[in-house]
Coordinates of C-alpha atoms in Angstrom, one line a residue:
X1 CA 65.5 -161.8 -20.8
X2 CA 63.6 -162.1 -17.6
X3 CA 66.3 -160.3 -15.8
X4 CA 65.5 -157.4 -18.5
X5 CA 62.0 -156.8 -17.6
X6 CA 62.7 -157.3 -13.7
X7 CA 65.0 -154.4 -14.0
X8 CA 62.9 -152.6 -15.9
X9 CA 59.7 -153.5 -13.1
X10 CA 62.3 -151.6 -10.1
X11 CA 63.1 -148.6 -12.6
X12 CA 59.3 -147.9 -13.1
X13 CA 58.4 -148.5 -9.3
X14 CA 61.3 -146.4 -8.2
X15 CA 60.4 -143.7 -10.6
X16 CA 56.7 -143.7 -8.9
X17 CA 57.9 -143.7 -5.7
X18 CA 60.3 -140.8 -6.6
X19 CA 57.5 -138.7 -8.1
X20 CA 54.4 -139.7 -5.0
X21 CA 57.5 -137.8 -2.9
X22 CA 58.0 -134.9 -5.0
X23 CA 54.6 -133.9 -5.5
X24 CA 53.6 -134.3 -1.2
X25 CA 56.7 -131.9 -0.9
X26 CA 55.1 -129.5 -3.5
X27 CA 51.9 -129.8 -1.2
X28 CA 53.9 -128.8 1.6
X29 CA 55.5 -126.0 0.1
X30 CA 52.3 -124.6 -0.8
X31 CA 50.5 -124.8 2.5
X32 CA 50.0 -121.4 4.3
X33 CA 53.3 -120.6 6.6
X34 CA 50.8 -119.1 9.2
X35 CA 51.6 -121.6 11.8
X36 CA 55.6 -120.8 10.7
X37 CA 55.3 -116.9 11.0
X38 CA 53.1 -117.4 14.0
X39 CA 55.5 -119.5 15.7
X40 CA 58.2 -117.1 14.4
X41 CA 56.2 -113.9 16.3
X42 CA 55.8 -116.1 19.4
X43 CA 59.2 -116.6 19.7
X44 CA 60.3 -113.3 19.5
X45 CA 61.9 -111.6 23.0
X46 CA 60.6 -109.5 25.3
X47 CA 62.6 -106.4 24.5
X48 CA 61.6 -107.0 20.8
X49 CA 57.7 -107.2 21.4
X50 CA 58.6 -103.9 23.6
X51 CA 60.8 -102.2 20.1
X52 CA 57.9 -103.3 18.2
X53 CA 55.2 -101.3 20.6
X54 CA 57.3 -98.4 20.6
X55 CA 57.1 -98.2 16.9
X56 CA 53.7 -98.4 16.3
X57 CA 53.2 -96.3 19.1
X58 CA 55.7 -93.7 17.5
X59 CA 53.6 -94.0 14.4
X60 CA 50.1 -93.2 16.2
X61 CA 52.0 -90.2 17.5
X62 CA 53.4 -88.7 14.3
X63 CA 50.1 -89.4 12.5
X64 CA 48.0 -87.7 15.7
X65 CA 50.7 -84.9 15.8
X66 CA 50.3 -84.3 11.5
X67 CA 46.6 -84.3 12.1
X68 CA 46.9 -81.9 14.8
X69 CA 49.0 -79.1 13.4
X70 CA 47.2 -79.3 10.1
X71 CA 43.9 -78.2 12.5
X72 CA 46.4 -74.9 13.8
X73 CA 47.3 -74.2 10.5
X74 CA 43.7 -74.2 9.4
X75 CA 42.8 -72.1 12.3
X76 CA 45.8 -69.9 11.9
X77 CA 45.2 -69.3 8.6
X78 CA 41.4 -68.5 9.5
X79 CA 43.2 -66.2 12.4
X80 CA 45.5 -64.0 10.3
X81 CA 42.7 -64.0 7.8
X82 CA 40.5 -62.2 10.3
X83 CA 43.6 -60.3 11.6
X84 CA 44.3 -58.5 8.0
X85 CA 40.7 -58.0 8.0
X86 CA 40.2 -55.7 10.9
X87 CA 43.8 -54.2 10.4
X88 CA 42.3 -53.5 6.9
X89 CA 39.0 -52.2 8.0
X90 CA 40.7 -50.0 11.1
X91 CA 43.1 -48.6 8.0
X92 CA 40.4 -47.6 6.0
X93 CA 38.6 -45.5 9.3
X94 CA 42.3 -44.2 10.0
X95 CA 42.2 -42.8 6.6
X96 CA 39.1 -41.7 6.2
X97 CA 39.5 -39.6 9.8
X98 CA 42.4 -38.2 8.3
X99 CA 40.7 -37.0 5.0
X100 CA 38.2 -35.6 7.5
X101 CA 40.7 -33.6 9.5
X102 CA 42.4 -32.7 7.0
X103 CA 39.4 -31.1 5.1
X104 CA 38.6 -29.5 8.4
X105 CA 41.9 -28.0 8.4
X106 CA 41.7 -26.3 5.0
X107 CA 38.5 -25.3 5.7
X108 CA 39.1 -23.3 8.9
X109 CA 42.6 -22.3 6.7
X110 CA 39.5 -20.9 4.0
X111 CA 37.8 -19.2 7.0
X112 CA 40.7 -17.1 8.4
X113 CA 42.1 -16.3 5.0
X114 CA 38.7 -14.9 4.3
X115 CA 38.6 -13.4 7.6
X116 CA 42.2 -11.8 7.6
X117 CA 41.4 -10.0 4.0
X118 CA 37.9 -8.8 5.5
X119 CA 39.7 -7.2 8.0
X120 CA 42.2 -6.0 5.3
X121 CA 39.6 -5.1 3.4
X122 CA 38.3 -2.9 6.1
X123 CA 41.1 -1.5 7.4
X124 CA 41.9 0.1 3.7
X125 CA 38.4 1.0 3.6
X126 CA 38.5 2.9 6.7
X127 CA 41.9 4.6 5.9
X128 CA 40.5 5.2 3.0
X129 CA 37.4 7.2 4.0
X130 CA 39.5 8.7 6.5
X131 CA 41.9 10.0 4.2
X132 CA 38.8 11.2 2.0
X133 CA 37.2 12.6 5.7
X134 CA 40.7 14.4 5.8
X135 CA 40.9 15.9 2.6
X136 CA 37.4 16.8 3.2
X137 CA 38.8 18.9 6.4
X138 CA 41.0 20.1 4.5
X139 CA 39.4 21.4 2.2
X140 CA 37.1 23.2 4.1
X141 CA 39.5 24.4 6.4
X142 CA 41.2 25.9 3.5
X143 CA 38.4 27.7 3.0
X144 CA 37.4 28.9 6.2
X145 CA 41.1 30.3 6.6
X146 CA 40.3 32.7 4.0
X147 CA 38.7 35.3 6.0
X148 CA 42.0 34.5 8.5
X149 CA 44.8 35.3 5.9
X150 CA 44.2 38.7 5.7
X151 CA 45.6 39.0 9.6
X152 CA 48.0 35.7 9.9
X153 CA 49.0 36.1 6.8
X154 CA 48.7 33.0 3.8
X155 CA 51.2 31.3 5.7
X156 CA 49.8 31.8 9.0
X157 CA 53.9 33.5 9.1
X158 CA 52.6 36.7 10.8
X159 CA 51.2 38.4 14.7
X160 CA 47.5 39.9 13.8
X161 CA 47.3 43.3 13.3
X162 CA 50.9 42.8 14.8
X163 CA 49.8 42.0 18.3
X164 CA 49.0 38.3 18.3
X165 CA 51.3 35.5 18.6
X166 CA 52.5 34.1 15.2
X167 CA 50.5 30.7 14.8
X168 CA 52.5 29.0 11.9
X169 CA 54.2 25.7 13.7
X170 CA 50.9 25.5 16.1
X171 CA 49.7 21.7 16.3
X172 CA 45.8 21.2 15.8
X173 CA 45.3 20.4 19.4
X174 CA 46.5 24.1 19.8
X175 CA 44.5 25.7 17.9
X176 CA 41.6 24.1 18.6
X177 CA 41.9 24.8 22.1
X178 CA 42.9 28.6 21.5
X179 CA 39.5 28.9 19.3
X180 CA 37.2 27.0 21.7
X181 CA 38.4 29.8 24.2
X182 CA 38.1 32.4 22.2
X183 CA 34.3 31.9 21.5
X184 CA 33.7 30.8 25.4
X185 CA 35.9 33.7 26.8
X186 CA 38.4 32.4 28.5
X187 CA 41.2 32.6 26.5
X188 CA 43.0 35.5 24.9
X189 CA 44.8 38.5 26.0
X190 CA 44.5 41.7 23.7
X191 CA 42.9 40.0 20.3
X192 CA 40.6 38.7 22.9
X193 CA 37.8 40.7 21.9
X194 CA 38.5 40.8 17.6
X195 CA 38.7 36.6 17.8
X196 CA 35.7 36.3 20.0
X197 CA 33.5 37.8 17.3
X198 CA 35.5 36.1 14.6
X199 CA 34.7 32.9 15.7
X200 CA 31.5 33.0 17.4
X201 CA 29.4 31.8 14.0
X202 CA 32.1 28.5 13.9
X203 CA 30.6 25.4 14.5
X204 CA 32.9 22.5 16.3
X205 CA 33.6 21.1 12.8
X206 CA 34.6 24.7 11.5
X207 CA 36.8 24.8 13.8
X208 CA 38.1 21.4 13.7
X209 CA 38.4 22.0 9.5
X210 CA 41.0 25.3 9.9
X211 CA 43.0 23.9 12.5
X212 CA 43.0 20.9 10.5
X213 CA 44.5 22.9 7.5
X214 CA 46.3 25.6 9.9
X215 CA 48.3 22.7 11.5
X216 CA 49.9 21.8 7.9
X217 CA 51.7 25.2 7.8

């Protein structure tokens, strides 16, 4: 019996023991490891401090470098902005000087189309009035020759009173000339005297007006 409960005195003291040790372990375990991972960067070699640099290093780098070329883009963006401004602006003045130019263009192309038909305008006016002037002549030379036919002949075919020269064929100039010197007196051989008193009354446009009509024969 007593060496029952002396066993049984060691089993609960061991079991004490056994526990006292297992809980100053749990302690440990839960103690900050600051000194460990202190001791474990204090340990570490030259070359790795120097790896360890680089990288953090390489890392200020990068992040300065992203930083940096977001500010370009940013002011890029800002510069092409600008850029397709005033190539959008110096567009709209390119265009509008060509409207302009182009508006003088058809305007001037107005002005000498109006021009050219004025002129075409007046030339058929004046060809017209001539041709009326003409007729005019004509007409008056038609009947001037009248008091001429009974000599020449209606045709102007024939010599006066048989002595003259046959006038049919004559150009205007021509007669003209031969009727100015009959009534000054310097033209004419025997019908000198009958055509100087024939056309003495004849005014310059008389005479103009048969030769006119004379010259048609």
């Amino acid at each position: 019996m007593r060496k029952i409960f002396l066993s049984s005195i060691v089993a609960v003291a061991l079991f004490s023991g056994c526990g006292e040790d297992k809980k100053v372990q749990e302690e440990q375990a839960s103690e900050p490891k600051t000194e460990v991972e202190t001791s474990v960067v204090e340990n570490k070699t030259p070359e790795e401090k120097f790896v360890d640099q680089v990288k953090q290093s390489t890392s200020e780098v990068a992040s300065k470098i992203a930083e940096e070329s977001k500010k370009i883009a940013d002011v890029s963006g800002d510069a092409v902005k600008s850029v397709s401004q005033k190539v959008a602006s110096k567009t709209a003045e390119v265009v509008d000087k060509t409207k302009e130019v182009t508006q003088d263009v058809v305007n001037s192309a107005s002005d000498t189309k109006n021009k050219i038909e004025e002129s075409i305008n007046n030339i058929v006016a004046t060809k017209t009035n001539a041709n009326d002037e003409s007729a005019n002549l004509l007409e008056k030379g038609k009947a001037l020759y009248l008091k001429c036919a009974g000599c020449h002949g209606a045709s102007a075919e024939k010599p006066a009173l048989g002595k003259s020269k046959v006038i049919k064929g004559w150009s205007k100039e021509e007669i003209v000339s031969s009727l100015n010197g009959y009534k000054e007196g310097t033209y004419g051989g025997v019908m000198k005297g009958v055509m100087k008193s024939q056309v003495s009354t004849m005014t310059q446009e008389d005479i103009q007006a048969v030769a006119e009509y004379i010259a048609t024969f």
